[in-house]
Tab-separated table of C-alpha atoms in Angstrom:
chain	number	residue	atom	x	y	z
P	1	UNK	CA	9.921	-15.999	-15.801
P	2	UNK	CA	7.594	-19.235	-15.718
P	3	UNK	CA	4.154	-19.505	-16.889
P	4	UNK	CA	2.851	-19.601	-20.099
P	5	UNK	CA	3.150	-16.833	-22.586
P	6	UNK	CA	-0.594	-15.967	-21.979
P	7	UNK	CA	-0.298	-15.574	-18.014
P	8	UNK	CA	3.389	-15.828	-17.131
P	9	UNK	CA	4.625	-15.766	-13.824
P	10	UNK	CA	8.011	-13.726	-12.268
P	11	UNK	CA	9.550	-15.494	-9.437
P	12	UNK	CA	10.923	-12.757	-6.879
P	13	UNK	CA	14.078	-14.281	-5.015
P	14	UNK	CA	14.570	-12.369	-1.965
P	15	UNK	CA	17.788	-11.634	0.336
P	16	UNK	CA	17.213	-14.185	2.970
P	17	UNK	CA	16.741	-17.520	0.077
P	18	UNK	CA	12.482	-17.699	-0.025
P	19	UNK	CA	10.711	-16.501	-3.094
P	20	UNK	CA	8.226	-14.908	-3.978
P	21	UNK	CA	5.548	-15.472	-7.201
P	22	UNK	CA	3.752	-12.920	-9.136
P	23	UNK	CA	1.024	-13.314	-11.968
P	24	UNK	CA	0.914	-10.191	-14.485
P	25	UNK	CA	-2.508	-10.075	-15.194
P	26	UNK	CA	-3.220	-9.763	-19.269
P	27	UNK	CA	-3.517	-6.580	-20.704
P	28	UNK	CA	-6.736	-4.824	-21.727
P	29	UNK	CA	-5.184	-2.142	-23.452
P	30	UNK	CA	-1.550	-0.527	-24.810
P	31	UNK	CA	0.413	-0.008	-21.862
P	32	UNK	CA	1.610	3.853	-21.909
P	33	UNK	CA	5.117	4.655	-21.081
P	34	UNK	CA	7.603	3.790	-18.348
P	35	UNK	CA	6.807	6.119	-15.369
P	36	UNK	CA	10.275	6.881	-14.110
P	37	UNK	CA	10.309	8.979	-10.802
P	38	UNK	CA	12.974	9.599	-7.955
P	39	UNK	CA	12.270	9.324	-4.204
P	40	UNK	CA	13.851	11.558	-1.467
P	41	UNK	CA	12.711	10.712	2.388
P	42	UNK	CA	14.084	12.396	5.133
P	43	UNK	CA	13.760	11.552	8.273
P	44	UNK	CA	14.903	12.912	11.935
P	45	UNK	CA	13.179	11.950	15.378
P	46	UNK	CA	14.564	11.672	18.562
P	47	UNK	CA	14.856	9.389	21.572
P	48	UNK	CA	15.590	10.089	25.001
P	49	UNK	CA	16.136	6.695	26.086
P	50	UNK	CA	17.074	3.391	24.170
P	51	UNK	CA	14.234	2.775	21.394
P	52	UNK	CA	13.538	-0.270	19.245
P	53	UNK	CA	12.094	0.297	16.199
P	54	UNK	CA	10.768	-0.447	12.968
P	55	UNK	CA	11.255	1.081	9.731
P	56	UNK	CA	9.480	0.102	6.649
P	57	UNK	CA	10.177	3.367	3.888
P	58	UNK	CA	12.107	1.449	0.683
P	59	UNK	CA	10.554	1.015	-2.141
P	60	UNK	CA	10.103	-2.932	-2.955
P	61	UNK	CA	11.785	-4.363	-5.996
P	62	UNK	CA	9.469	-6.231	-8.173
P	63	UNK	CA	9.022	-7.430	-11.723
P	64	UNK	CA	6.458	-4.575	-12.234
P	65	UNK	CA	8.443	-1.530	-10.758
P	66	UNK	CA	12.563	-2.308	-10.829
P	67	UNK	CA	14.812	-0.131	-8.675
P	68	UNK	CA	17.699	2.358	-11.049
P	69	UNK	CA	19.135	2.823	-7.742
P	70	UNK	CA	18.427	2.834	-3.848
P	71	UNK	CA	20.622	4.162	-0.492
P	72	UNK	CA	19.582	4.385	2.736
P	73	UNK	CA	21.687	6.397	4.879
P	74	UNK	CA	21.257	6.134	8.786
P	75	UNK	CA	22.741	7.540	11.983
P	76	UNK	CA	24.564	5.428	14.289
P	77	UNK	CA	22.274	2.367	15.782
P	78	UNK	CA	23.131	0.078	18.258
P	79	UNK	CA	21.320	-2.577	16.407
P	80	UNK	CA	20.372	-3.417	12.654
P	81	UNK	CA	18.838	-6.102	11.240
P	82	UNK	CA	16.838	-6.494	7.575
P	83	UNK	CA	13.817	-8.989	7.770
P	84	UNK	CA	11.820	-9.875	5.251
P	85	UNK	CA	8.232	-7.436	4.815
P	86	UNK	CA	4.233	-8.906	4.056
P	87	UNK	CA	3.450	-11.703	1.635
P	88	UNK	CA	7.457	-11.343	0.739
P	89	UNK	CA	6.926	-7.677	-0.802
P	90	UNK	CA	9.672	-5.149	0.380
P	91	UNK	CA	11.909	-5.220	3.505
P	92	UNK	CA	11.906	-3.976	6.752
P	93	UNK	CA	14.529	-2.871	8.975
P	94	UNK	CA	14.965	-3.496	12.741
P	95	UNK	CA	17.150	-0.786	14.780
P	96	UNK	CA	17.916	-0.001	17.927
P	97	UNK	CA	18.304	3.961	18.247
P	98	UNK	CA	18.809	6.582	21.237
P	99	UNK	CA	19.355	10.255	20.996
P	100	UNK	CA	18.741	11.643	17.286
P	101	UNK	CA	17.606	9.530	14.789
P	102	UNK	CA	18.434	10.685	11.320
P	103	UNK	CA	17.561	8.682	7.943
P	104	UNK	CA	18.296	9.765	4.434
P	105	UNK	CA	16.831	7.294	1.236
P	106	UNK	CA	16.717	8.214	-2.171
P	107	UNK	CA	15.910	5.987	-5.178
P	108	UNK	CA	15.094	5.876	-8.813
P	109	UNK	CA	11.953	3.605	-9.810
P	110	UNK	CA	10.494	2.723	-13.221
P	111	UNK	CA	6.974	1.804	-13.145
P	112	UNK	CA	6.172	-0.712	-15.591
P	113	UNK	CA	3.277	-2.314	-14.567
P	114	UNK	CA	0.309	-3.349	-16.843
P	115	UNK	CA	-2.890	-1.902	-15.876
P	116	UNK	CA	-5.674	-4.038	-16.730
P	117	UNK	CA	-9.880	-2.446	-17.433
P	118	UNK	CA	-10.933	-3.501	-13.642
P	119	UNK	CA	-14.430	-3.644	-14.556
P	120	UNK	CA	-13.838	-6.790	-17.055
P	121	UNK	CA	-12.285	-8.921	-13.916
P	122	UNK	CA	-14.064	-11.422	-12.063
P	123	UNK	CA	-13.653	-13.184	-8.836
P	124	UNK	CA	-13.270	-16.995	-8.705
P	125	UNK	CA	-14.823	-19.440	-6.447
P	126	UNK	CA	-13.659	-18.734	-2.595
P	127	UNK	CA	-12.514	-22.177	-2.196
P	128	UNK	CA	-10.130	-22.081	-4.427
P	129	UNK	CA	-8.122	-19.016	-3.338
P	130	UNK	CA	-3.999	-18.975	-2.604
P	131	UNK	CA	-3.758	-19.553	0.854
P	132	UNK	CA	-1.927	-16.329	1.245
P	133	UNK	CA	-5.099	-14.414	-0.021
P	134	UNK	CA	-7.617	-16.184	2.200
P	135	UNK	CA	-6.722	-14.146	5.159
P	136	UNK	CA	-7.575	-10.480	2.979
P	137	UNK	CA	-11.275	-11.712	3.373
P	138	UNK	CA	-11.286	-11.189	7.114
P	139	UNK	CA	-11.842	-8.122	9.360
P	140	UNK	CA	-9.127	-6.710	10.628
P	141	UNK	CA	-8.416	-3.739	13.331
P	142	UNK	CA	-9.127	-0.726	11.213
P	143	UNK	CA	-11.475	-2.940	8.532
P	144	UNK	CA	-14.553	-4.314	10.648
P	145	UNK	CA	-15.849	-5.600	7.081
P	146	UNK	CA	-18.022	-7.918	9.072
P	147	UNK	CA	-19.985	-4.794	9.686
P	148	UNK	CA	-21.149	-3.728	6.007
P	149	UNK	CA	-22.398	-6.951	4.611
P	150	UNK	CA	-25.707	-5.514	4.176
P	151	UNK	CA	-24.951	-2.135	2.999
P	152	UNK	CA	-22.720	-3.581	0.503
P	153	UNK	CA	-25.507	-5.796	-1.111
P	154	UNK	CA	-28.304	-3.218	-0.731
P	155	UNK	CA	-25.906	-0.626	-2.583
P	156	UNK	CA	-23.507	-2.255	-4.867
P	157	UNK	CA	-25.504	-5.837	-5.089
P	158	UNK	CA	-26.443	-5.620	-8.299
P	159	UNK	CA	-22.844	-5.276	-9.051
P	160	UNK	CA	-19.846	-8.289	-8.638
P	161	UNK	CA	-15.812	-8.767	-9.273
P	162	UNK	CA	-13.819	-5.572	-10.091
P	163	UNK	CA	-17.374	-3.968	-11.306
P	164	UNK	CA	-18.593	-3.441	-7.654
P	165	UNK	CA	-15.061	-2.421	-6.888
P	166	UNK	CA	-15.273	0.461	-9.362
P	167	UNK	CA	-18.412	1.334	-8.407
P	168	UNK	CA	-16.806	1.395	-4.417
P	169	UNK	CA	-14.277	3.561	-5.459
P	170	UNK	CA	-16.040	6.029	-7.431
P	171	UNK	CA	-18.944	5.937	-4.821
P	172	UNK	CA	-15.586	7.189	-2.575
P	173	UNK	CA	-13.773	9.626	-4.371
P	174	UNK	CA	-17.556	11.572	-5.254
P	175	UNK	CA	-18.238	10.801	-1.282
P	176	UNK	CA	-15.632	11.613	0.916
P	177	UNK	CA	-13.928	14.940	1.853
P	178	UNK	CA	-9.640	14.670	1.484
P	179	UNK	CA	-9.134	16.641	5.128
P	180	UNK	CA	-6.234	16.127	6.960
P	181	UNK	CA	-5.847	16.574	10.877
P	182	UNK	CA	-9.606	15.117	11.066
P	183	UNK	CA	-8.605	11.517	11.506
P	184	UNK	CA	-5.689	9.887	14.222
P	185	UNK	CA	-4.803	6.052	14.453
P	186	UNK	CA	-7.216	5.489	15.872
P	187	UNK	CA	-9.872	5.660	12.878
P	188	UNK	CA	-11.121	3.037	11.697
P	189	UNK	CA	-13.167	2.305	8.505
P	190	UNK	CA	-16.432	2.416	9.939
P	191	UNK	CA	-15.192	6.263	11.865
P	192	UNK	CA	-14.321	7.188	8.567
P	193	UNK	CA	-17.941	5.923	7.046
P	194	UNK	CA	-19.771	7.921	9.410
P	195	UNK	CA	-18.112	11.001	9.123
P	196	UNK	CA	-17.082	10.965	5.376
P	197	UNK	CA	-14.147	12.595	5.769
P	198	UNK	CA	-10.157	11.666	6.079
P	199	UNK	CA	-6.872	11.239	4.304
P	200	UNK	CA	-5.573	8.462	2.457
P	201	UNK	CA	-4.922	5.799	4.641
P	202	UNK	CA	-8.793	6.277	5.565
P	203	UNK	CA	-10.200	5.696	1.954
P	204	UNK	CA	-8.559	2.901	1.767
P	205	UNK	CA	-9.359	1.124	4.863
P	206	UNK	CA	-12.915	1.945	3.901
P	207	UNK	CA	-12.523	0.392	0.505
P	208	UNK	CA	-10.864	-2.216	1.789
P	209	UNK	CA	-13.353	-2.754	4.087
P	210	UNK	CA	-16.210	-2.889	1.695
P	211	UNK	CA	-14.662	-4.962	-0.972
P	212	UNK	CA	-14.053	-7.846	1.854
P	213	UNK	CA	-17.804	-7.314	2.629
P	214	UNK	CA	-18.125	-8.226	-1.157
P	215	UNK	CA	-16.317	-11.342	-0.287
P	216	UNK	CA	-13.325	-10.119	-2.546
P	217	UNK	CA	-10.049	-9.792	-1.230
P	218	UNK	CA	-8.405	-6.700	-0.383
P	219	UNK	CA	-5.189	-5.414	1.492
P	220	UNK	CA	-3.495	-2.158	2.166
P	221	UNK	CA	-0.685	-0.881	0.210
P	222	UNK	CA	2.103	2.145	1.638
P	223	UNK	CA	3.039	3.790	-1.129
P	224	UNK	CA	4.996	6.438	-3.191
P	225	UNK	CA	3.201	8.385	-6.328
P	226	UNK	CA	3.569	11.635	-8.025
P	227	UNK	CA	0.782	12.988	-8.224
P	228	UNK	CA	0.057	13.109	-4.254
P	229	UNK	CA	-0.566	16.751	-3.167
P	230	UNK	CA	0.703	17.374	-0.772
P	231	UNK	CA	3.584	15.009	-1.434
P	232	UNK	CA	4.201	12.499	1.424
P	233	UNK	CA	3.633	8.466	1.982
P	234	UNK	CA	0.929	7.553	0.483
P	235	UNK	CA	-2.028	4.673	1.017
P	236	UNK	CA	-3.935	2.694	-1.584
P	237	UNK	CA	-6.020	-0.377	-2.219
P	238	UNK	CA	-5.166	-3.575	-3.498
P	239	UNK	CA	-7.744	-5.900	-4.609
P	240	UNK	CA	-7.663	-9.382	-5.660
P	241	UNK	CA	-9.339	-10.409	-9.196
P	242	UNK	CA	-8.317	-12.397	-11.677
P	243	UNK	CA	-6.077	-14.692	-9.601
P	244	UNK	CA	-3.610	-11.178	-9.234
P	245	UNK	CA	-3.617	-7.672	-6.765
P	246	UNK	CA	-4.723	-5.039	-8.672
P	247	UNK	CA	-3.847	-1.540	-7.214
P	248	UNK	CA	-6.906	0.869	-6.646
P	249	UNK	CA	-6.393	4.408	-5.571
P	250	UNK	CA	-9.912	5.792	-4.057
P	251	UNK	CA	-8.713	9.819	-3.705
P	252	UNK	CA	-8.133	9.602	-7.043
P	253	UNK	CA	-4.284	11.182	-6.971
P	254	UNK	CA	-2.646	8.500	-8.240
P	255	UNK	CA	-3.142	5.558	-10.784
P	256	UNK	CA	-1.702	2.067	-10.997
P	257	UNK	CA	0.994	2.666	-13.345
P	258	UNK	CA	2.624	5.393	-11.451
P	259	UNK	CA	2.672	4.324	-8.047
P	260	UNK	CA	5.304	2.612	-6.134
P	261	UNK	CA	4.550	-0.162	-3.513
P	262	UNK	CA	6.609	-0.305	-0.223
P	263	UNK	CA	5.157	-3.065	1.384
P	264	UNK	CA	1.402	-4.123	1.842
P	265	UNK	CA	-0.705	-5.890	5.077
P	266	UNK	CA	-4.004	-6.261	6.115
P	267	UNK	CA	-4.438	-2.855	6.985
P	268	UNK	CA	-1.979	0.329	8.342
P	269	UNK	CA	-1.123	-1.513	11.425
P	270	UNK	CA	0.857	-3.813	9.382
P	271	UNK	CA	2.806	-1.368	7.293
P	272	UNK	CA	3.775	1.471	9.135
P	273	UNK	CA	6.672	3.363	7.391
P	274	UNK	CA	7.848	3.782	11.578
P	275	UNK	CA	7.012	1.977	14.428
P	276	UNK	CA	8.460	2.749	17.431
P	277	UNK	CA	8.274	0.958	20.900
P	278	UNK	CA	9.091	3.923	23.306
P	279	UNK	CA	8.665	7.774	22.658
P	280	UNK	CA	10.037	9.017	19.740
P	281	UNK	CA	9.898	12.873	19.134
P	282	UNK	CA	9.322	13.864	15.514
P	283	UNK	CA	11.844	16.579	15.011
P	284	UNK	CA	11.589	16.628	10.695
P	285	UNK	CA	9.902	14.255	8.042
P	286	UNK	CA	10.334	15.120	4.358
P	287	UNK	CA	8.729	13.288	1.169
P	288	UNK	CA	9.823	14.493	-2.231
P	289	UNK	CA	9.108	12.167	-5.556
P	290	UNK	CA	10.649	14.042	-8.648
P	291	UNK	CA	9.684	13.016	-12.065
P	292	UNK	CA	13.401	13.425	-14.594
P	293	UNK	CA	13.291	16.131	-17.108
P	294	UNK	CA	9.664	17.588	-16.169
């Protein structure tokens, strides 16, 4: 840890030598508990002919949420490579497969993180953000932020820092319809707007999409949490206040101190738990996060 004691700072080595650094934001209030919870993904697709692909399911070890334990257990692959995920957070994994394609991972997280009153944060001057953050202000293919700069002053203008972004989220979660099967990837934010209806990954493009409107950062986050019904990946907000990412859930399921980040990008494009480059034929996919002794 470096830093001062007020705002100290965890430096995240990773596999391949670079580094990573992380400000935990000061506590508004007690943190509760440890959220302990274990993670079972199973996964078995098939393809007919040589497939690259991309797998990005691991929970990331961080200062905020250390790994007990993690195994990933994969059928045979021609080729396998780790790389390093988004903004250094989590890991991907390059393969080569053909024929099945079975994965097995299973590990025990402890949430620890400290989850701050977002309404009391601010946003800084522009001009002086990270140069990693900069880019979270821009559209991207499923955020077309550049398209709700006016709605987002004539509704939440009276409103600025993590205040409007409460007031986003709420505005959301009272909003939108949860329906799955009404959205494909093809929705974007703006689909999503119009029809008010959508799963997980579409709130959060959509809140991601109005915070950058707000000219305050925001990314997408793939992650794991218990309390997602039904229980698969899931997607949330992060939003950037404070000089830290903040984690904002806008279905409501799960909260910042019990979720588990896998990896984070500018929107689902960039973190995909599997990308494949040829056909792939989903034969079984499985999510199950199990809190100990409950």
């Amino acid at each position: 840890m470096i830093g001062t004691k007020d705002r100290p700072l965890w430096l995240h080595a990773t596999s391949d030598g670079s580094a990573a650094l992380f400000l935990i934001p000061p506590l508004t209030r007690e943190l509760d508990p440890q959220v302990i919870f274990d993670i079972n993904v199973h996964l078995h697709y098939r393809m007919a002919d040589p497939t690259d692909i991309l797998l990005q399911i691991e929970a990331a070890e961080l200062p905020d949420q250390p790994l007990h334990h993690a195994n990933i257990d994969l059928s045979d692959t021609a080729y396998f490579a780790r790389t390093l995920a988004e903004d250094g957070i989590g890991n991907r994994i390059w393969m080569q497969v053909q024929g099945d394609f079975v994965c097995d991972y299973t590990s025990r997280v402890e949430v620890t993180r400290p989850v701050p009153d977002l309404s009391n944060l601010q946003t800084g001057p522009l001009h002086l953000l990270p140069g990693d953050v900069f880019k979270y202000l821009m559209p991207s293919r499923y955020c077309p932020s550049d398209e709700f700069q006016s709605y987002v002053f004539e509704e939440f203008g009276h409103l600025s820092g993590g205040a409007r972004v409460v007031a986003i989220r709420d505005w959301i979660e009272g909003h939108f319809r949860y329906l799955p099967g009404v959205s494909t990837s093809q929705t974007t934010a703006l689909d999503t707007f119009v029809q008010r209806q959508g799963i997980c990954r579409d709130f959060a493009h959509v809140l991601i999409t109005l915070a950058r409107a707000s000219a305050i950062p925001a990314r997408f986050c793939s992650v794991f949490a218990p309390g997602v019904t039904p229980q698969d990946f899931h997607a949330v907000a992060q939003v950037y206040l404070d000089g830290a990412w903040h984690l904002v859930d806008p279905t409501g399921m799960a909260s910042a101190d019990s979720i588990a980040i896998i990896g984070v990008g500018q929107d689902a494009a960039h973190v995909a738990f599997l990308t494949s480059f040829n056909y792939a034929q989903l034969l079984e996919q499985t999510v199950s996060i199990d809190v100990p002794n409950l």
